Short mmCIF file of N, CA and C in Angstrom, two decimals:
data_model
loop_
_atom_site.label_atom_id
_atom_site.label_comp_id
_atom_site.label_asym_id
_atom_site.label_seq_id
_atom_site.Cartn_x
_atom_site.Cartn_y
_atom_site.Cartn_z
N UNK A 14 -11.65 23.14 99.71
CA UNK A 14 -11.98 21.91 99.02
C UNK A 14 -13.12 21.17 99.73
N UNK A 15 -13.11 21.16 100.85
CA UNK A 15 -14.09 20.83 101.84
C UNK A 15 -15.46 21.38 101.87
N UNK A 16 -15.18 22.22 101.04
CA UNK A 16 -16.85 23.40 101.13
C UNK A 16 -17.52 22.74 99.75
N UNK A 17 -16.72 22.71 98.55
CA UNK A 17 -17.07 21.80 97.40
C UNK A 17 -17.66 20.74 97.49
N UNK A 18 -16.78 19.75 98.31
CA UNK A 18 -17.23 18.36 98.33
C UNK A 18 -18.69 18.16 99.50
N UNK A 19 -18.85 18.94 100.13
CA UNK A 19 -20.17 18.96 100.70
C UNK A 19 -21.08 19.55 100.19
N UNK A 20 -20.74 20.47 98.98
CA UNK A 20 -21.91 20.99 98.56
C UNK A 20 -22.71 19.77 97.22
N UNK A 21 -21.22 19.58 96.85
CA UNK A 21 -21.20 18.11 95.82
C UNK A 21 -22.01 17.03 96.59
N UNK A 22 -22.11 16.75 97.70
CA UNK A 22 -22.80 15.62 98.27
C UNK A 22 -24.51 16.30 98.49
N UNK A 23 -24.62 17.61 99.34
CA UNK A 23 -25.65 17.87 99.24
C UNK A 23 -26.51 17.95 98.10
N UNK A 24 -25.76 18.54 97.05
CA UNK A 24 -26.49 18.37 95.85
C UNK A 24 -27.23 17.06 95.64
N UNK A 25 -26.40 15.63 95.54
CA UNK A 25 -26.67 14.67 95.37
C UNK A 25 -27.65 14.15 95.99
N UNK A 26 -27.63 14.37 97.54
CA UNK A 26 -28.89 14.01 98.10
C UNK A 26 -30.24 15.01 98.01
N UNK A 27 -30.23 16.04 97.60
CA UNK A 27 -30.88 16.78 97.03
C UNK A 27 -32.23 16.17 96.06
N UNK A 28 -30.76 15.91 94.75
CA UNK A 28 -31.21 15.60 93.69
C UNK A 28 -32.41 13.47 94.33
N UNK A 29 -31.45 13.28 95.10
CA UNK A 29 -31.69 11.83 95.44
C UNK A 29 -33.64 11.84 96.07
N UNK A 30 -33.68 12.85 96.49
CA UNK A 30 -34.39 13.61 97.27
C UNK A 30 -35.95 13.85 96.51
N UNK A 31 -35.23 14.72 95.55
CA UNK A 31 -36.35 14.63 94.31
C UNK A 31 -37.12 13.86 93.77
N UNK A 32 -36.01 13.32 93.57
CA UNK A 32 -36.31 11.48 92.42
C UNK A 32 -37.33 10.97 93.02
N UNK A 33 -37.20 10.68 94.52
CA UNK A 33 -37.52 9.84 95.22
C UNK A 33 -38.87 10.23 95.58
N UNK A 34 -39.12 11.95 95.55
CA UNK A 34 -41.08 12.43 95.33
C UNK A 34 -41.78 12.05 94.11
N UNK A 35 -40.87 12.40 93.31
CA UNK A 35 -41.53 11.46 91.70
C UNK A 35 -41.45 10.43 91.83
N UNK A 36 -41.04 9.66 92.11
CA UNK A 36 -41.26 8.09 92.25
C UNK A 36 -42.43 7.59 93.12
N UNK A 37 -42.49 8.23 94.07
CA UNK A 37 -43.50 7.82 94.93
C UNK A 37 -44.98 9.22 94.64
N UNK A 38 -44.77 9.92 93.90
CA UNK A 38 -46.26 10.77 93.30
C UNK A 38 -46.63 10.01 92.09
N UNK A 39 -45.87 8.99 91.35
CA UNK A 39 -45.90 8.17 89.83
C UNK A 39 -46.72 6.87 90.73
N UNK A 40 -46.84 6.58 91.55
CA UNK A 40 -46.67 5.06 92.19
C UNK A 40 -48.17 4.98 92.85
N UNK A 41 -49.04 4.14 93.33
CA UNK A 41 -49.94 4.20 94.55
C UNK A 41 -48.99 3.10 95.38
N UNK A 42 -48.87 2.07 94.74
CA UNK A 42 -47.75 0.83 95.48
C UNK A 42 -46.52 1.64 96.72
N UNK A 43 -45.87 3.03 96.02
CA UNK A 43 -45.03 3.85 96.79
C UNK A 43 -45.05 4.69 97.63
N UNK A 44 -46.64 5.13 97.43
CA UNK A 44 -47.53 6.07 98.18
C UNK A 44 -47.77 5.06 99.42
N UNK A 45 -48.32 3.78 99.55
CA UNK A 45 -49.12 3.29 100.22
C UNK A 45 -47.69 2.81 101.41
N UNK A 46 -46.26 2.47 100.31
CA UNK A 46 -45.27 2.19 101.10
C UNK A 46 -44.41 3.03 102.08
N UNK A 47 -44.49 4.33 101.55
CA UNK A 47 -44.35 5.39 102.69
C UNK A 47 -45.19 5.60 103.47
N UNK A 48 -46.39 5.69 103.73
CA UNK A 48 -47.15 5.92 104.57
C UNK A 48 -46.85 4.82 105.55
N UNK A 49 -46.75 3.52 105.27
CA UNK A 49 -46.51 2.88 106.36
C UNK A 49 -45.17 2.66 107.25
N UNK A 50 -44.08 3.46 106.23
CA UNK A 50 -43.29 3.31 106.66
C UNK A 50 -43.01 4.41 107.87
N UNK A 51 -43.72 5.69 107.47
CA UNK A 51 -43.87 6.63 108.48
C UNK A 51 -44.47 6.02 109.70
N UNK A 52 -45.66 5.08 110.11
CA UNK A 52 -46.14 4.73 110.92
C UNK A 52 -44.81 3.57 111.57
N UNK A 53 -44.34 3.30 111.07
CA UNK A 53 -43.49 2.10 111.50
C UNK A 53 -41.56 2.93 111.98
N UNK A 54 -41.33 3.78 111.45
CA UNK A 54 -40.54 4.43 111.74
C UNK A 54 -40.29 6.06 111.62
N UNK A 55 -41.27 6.04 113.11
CA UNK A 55 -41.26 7.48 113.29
C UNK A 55 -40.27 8.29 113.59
N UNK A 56 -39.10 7.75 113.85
CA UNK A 56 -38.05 8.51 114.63
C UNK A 56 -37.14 9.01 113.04
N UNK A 57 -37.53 8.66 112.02
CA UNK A 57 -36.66 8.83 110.90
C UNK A 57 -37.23 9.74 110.44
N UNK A 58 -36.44 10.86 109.96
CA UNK A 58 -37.00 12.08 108.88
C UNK A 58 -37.52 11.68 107.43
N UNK A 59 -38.89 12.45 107.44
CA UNK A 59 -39.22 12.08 106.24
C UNK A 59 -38.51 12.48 105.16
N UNK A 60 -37.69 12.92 105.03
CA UNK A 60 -37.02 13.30 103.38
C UNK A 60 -35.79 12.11 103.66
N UNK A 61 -35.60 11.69 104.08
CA UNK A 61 -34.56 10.31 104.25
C UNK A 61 -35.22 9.20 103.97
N UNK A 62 -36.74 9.03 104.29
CA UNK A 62 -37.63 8.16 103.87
C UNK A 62 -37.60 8.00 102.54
N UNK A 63 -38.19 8.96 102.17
CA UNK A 63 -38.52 9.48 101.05
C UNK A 63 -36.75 9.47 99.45
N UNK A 64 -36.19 9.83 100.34
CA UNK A 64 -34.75 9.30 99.38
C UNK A 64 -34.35 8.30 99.66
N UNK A 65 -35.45 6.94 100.01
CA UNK A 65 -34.80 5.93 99.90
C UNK A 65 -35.74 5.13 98.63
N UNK A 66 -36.87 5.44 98.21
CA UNK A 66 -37.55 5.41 97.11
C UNK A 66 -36.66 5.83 95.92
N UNK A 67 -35.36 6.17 95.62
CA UNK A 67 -34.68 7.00 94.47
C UNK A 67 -34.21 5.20 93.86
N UNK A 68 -34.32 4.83 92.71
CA UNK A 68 -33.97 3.43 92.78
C UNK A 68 -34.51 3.21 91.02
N UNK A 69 -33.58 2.78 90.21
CA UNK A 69 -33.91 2.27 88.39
C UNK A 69 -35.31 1.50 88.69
N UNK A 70 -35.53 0.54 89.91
CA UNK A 70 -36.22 -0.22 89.56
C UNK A 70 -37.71 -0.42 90.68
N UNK A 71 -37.73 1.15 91.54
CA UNK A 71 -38.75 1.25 92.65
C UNK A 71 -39.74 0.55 92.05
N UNK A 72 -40.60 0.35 93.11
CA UNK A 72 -42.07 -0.23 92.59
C UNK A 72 -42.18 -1.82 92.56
N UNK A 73 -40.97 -2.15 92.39
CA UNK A 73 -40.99 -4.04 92.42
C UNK A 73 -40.81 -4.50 93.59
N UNK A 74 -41.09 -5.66 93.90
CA UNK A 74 -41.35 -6.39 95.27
C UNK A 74 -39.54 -6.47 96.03
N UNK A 75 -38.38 -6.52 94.78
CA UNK A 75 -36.91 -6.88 95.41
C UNK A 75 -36.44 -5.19 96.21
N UNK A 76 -37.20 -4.18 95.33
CA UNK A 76 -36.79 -2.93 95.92
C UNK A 76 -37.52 -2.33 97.06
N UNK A 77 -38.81 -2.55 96.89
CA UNK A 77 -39.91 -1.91 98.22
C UNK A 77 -38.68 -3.04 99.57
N UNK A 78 -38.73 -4.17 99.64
CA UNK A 78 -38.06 -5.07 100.64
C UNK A 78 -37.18 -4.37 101.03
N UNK A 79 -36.18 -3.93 100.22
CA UNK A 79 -34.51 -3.34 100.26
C UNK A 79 -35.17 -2.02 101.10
N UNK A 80 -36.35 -1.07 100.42
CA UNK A 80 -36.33 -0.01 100.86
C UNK A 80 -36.31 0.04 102.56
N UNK A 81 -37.73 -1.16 102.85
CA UNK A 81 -38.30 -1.56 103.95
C UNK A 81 -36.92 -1.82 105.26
N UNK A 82 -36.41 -2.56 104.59
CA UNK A 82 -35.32 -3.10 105.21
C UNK A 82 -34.38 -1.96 105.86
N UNK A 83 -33.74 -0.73 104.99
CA UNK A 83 -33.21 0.42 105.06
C UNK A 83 -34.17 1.39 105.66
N UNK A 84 -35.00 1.58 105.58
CA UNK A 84 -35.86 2.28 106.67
C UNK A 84 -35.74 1.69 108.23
N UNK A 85 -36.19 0.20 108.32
CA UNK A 85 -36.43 -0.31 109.81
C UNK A 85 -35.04 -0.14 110.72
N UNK A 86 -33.85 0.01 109.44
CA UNK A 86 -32.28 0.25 109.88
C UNK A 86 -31.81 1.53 110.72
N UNK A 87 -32.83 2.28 109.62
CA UNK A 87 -32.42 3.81 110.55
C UNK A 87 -33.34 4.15 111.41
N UNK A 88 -34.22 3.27 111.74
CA UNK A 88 -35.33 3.49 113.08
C UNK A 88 -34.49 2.77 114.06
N UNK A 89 -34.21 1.59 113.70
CA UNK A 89 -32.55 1.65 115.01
C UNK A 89 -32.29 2.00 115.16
N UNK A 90 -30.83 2.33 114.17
CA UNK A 90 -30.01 3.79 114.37
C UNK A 90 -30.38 4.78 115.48
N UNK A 91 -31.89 5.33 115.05
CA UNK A 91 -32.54 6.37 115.43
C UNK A 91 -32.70 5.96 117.33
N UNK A 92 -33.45 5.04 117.36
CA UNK A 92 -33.42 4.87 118.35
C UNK A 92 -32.65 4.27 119.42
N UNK A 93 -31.47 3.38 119.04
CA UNK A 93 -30.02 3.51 119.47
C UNK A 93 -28.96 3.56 119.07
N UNK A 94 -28.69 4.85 119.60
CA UNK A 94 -27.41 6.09 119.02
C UNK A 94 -26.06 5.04 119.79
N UNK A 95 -25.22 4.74 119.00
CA UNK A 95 -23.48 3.92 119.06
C UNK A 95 -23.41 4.92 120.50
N UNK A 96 -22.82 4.18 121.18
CA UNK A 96 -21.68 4.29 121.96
C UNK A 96 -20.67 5.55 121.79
N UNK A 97 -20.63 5.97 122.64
CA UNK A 97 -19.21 6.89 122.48
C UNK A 97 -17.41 6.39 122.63
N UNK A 98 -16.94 6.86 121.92
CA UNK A 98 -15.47 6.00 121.92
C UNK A 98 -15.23 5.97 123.20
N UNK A 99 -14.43 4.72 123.67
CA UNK A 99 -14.40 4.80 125.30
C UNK A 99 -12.41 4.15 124.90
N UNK A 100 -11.99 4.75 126.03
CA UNK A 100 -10.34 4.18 125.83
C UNK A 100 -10.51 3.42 126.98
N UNK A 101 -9.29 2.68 127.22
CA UNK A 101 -9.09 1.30 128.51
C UNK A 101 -8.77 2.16 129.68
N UNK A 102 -8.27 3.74 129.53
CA UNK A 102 -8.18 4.23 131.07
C UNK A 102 -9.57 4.61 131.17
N UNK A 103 -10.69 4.91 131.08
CA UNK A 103 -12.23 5.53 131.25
C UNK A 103 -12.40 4.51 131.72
N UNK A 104 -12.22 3.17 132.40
CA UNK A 104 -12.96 2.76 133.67
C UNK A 104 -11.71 2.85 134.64
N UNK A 105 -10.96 3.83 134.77
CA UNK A 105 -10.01 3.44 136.09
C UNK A 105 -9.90 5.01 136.12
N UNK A 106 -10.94 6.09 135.38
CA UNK A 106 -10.86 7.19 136.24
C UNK A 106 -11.81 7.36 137.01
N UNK A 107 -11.33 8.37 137.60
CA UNK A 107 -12.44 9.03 138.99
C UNK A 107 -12.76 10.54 138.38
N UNK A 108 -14.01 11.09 139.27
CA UNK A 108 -14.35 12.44 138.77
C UNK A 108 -13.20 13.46 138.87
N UNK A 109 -12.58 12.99 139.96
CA UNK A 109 -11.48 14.18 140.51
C UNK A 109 -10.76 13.44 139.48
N UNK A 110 -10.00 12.40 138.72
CA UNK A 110 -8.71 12.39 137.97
C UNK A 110 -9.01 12.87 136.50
N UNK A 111 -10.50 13.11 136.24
CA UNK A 111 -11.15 13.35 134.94
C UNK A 111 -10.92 15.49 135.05
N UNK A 112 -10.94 15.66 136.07
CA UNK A 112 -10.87 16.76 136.11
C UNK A 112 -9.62 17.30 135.90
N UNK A 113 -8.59 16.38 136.16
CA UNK A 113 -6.89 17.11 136.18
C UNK A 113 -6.83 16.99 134.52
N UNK A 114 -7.84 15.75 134.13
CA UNK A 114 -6.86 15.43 132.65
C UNK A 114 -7.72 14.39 132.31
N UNK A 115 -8.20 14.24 131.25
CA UNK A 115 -9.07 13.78 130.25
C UNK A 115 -7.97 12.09 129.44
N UNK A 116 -8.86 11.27 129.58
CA UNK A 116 -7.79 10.09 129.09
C UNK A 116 -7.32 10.43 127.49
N UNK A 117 -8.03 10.88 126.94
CA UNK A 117 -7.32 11.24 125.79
C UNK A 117 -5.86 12.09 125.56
N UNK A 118 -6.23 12.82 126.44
CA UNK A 118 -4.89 13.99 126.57
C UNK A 118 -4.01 13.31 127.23
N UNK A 119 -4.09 12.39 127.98
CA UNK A 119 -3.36 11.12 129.05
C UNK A 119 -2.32 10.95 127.61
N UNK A 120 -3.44 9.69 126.93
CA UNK A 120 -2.48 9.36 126.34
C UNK A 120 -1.77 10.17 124.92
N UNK A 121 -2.08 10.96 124.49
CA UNK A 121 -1.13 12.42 123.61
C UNK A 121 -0.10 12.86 124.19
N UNK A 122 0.41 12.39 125.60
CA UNK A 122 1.24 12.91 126.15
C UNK A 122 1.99 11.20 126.43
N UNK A 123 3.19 11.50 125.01
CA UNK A 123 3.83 9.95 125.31
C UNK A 123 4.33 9.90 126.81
N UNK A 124 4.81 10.61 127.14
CA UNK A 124 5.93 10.09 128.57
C UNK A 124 5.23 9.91 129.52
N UNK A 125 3.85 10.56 129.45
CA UNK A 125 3.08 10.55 130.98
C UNK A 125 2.58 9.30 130.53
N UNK A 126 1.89 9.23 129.72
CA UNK A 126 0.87 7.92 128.94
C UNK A 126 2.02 6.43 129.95
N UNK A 127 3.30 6.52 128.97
CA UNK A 127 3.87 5.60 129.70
C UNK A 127 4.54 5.39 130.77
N UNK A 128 4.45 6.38 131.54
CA UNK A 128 4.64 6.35 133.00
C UNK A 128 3.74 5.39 134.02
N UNK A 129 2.01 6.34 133.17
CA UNK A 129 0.78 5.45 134.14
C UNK A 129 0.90 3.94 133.37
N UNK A 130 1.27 3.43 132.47
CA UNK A 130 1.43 2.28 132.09
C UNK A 130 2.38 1.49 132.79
N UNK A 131 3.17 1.73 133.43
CA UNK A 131 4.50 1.30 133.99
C UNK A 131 4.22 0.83 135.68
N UNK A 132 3.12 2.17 136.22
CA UNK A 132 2.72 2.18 137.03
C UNK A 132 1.62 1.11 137.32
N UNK A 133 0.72 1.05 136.47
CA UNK A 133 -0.37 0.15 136.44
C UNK A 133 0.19 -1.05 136.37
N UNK A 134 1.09 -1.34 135.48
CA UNK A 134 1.80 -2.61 135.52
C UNK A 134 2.59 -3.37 136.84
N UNK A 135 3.16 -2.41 137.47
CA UNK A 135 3.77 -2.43 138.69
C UNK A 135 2.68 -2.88 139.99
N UNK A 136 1.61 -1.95 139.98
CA UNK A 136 0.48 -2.58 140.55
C UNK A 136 -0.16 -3.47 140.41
N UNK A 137 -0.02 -4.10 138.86
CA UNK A 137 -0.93 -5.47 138.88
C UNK A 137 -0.12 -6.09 139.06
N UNK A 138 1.31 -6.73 139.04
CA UNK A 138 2.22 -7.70 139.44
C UNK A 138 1.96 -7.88 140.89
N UNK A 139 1.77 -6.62 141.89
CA UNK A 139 1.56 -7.47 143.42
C UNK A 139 0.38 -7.78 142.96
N UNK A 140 -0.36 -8.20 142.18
CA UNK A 140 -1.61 -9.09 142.32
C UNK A 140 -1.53 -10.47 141.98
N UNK A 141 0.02 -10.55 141.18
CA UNK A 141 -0.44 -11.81 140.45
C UNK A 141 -0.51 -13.18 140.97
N UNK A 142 -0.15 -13.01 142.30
CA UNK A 142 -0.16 -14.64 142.91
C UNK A 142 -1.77 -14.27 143.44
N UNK A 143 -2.18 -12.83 143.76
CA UNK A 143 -3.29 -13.50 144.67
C UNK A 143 -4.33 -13.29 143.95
N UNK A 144 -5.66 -12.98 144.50
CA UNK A 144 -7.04 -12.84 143.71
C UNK A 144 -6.81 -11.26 143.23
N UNK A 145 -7.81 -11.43 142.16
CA UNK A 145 -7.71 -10.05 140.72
C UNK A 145 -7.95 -8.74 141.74
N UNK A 146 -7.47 -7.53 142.01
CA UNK A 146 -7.73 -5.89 143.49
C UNK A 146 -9.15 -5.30 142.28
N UNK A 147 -9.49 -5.00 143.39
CA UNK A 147 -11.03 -4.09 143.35
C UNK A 147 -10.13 -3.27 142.50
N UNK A 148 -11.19 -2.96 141.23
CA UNK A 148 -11.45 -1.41 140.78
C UNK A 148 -10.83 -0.55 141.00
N UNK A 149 -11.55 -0.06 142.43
CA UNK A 149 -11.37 0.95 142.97
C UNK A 149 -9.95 1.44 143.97
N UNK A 150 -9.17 0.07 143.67
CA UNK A 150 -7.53 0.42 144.26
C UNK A 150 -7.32 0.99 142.78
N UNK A 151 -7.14 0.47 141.76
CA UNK A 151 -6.67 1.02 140.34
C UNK A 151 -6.76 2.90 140.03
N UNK A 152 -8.58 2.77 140.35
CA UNK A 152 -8.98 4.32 140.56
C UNK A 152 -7.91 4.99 141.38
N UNK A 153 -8.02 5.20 142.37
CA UNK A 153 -7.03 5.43 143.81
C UNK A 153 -5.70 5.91 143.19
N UNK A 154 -5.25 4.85 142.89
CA UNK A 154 -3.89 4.64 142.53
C UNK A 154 -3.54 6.22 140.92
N UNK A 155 -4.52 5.89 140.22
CA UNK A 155 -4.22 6.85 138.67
C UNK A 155 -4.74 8.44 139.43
N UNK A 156 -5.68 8.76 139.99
CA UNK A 156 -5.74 9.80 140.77
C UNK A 156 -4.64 10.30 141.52
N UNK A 157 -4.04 9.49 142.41
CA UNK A 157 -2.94 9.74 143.04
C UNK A 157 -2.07 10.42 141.91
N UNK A 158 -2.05 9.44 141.19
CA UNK A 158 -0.18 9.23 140.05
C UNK A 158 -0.82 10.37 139.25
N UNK A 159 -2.31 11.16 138.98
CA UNK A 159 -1.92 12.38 138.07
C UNK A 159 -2.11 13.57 139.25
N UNK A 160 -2.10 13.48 140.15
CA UNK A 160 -1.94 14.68 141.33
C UNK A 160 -0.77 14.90 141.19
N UNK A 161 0.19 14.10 141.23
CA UNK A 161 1.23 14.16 141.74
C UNK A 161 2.35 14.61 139.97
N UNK A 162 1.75 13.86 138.82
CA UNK A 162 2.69 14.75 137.49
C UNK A 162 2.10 15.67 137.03
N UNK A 163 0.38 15.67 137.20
CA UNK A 163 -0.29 16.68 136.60
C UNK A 163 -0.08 18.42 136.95
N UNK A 164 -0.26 17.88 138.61
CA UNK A 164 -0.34 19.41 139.44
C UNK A 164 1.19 20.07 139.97
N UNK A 165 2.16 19.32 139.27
CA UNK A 165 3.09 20.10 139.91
C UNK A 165 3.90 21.15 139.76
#
């Protein structure tokens, strides 16, 4: 079903694809607007450019804007790529605790997951009368605690 529905989408942008060379080979206004848009966002593929011209009403001042607008979007995009998902244990590992076990797999594993939770908790209570512990006791501490369930 999965092979369908992507071929169903490729088609579409395909077809979106098309439209969007006739529209802008019918046009000088569309011609003149891709070209600059290439100069202004180089990091974007031109056939994405180019299928953003697919539109009932290209050629008018409300759609070139919209297009403009959606182009300068994916020259962001383009040039800064999101973040990678980060979970709340990825700043309290170390290289060596990344190596026993990956925070994701940490937490897929209910009992261990809430073990180091129990643990961490236990460690921040001796903090709570005094000032907030370095980092790097936390690190210390989850390294230790998966040596010791991971490797045994």
């Amino acid at each position: 079903m999965a092979t369908t529905a992507t071929r169903d989408v490729d088609k579409i942008l395909e077809n979106k694809y098309r439209d969007g060379l006739k529209i802008i080979r019918m046009s000088k206004t569309s011609k003149q607007l891709l070209e600059q848009l290439r100069k202004e966002c180089p990091d974007v593929d031109e056939k994405e450019l180019v299928s953003l011209f697919k539109s009932v009403a290209a050629g008018t001042k409300m759609v070139d804007s919209a297009i403009i607008a959606a182009a300068h979007n994916m020259q962001y995009n383009a040039r800064h790529p999101s973040k990678k998902d980060k979970t709340w244990i990825d700043d309290i590992m170390t290289e060596t605790s990344l190596k026993m076990m990956k925070p994701k797999e940490i937490m897929k594993n209910k009992e261990l997951y809430h073990e180091l939770i129990d643990m961490i908790s236990r460690l921040e209570s001796k903090y709570d009368d005094d000032d907030v512990p370095d980092i790097a006791i936390f690190k210390r501490r989850v390294t230790t605690f998966l040596k010791e369930k991971v490797n045994k």
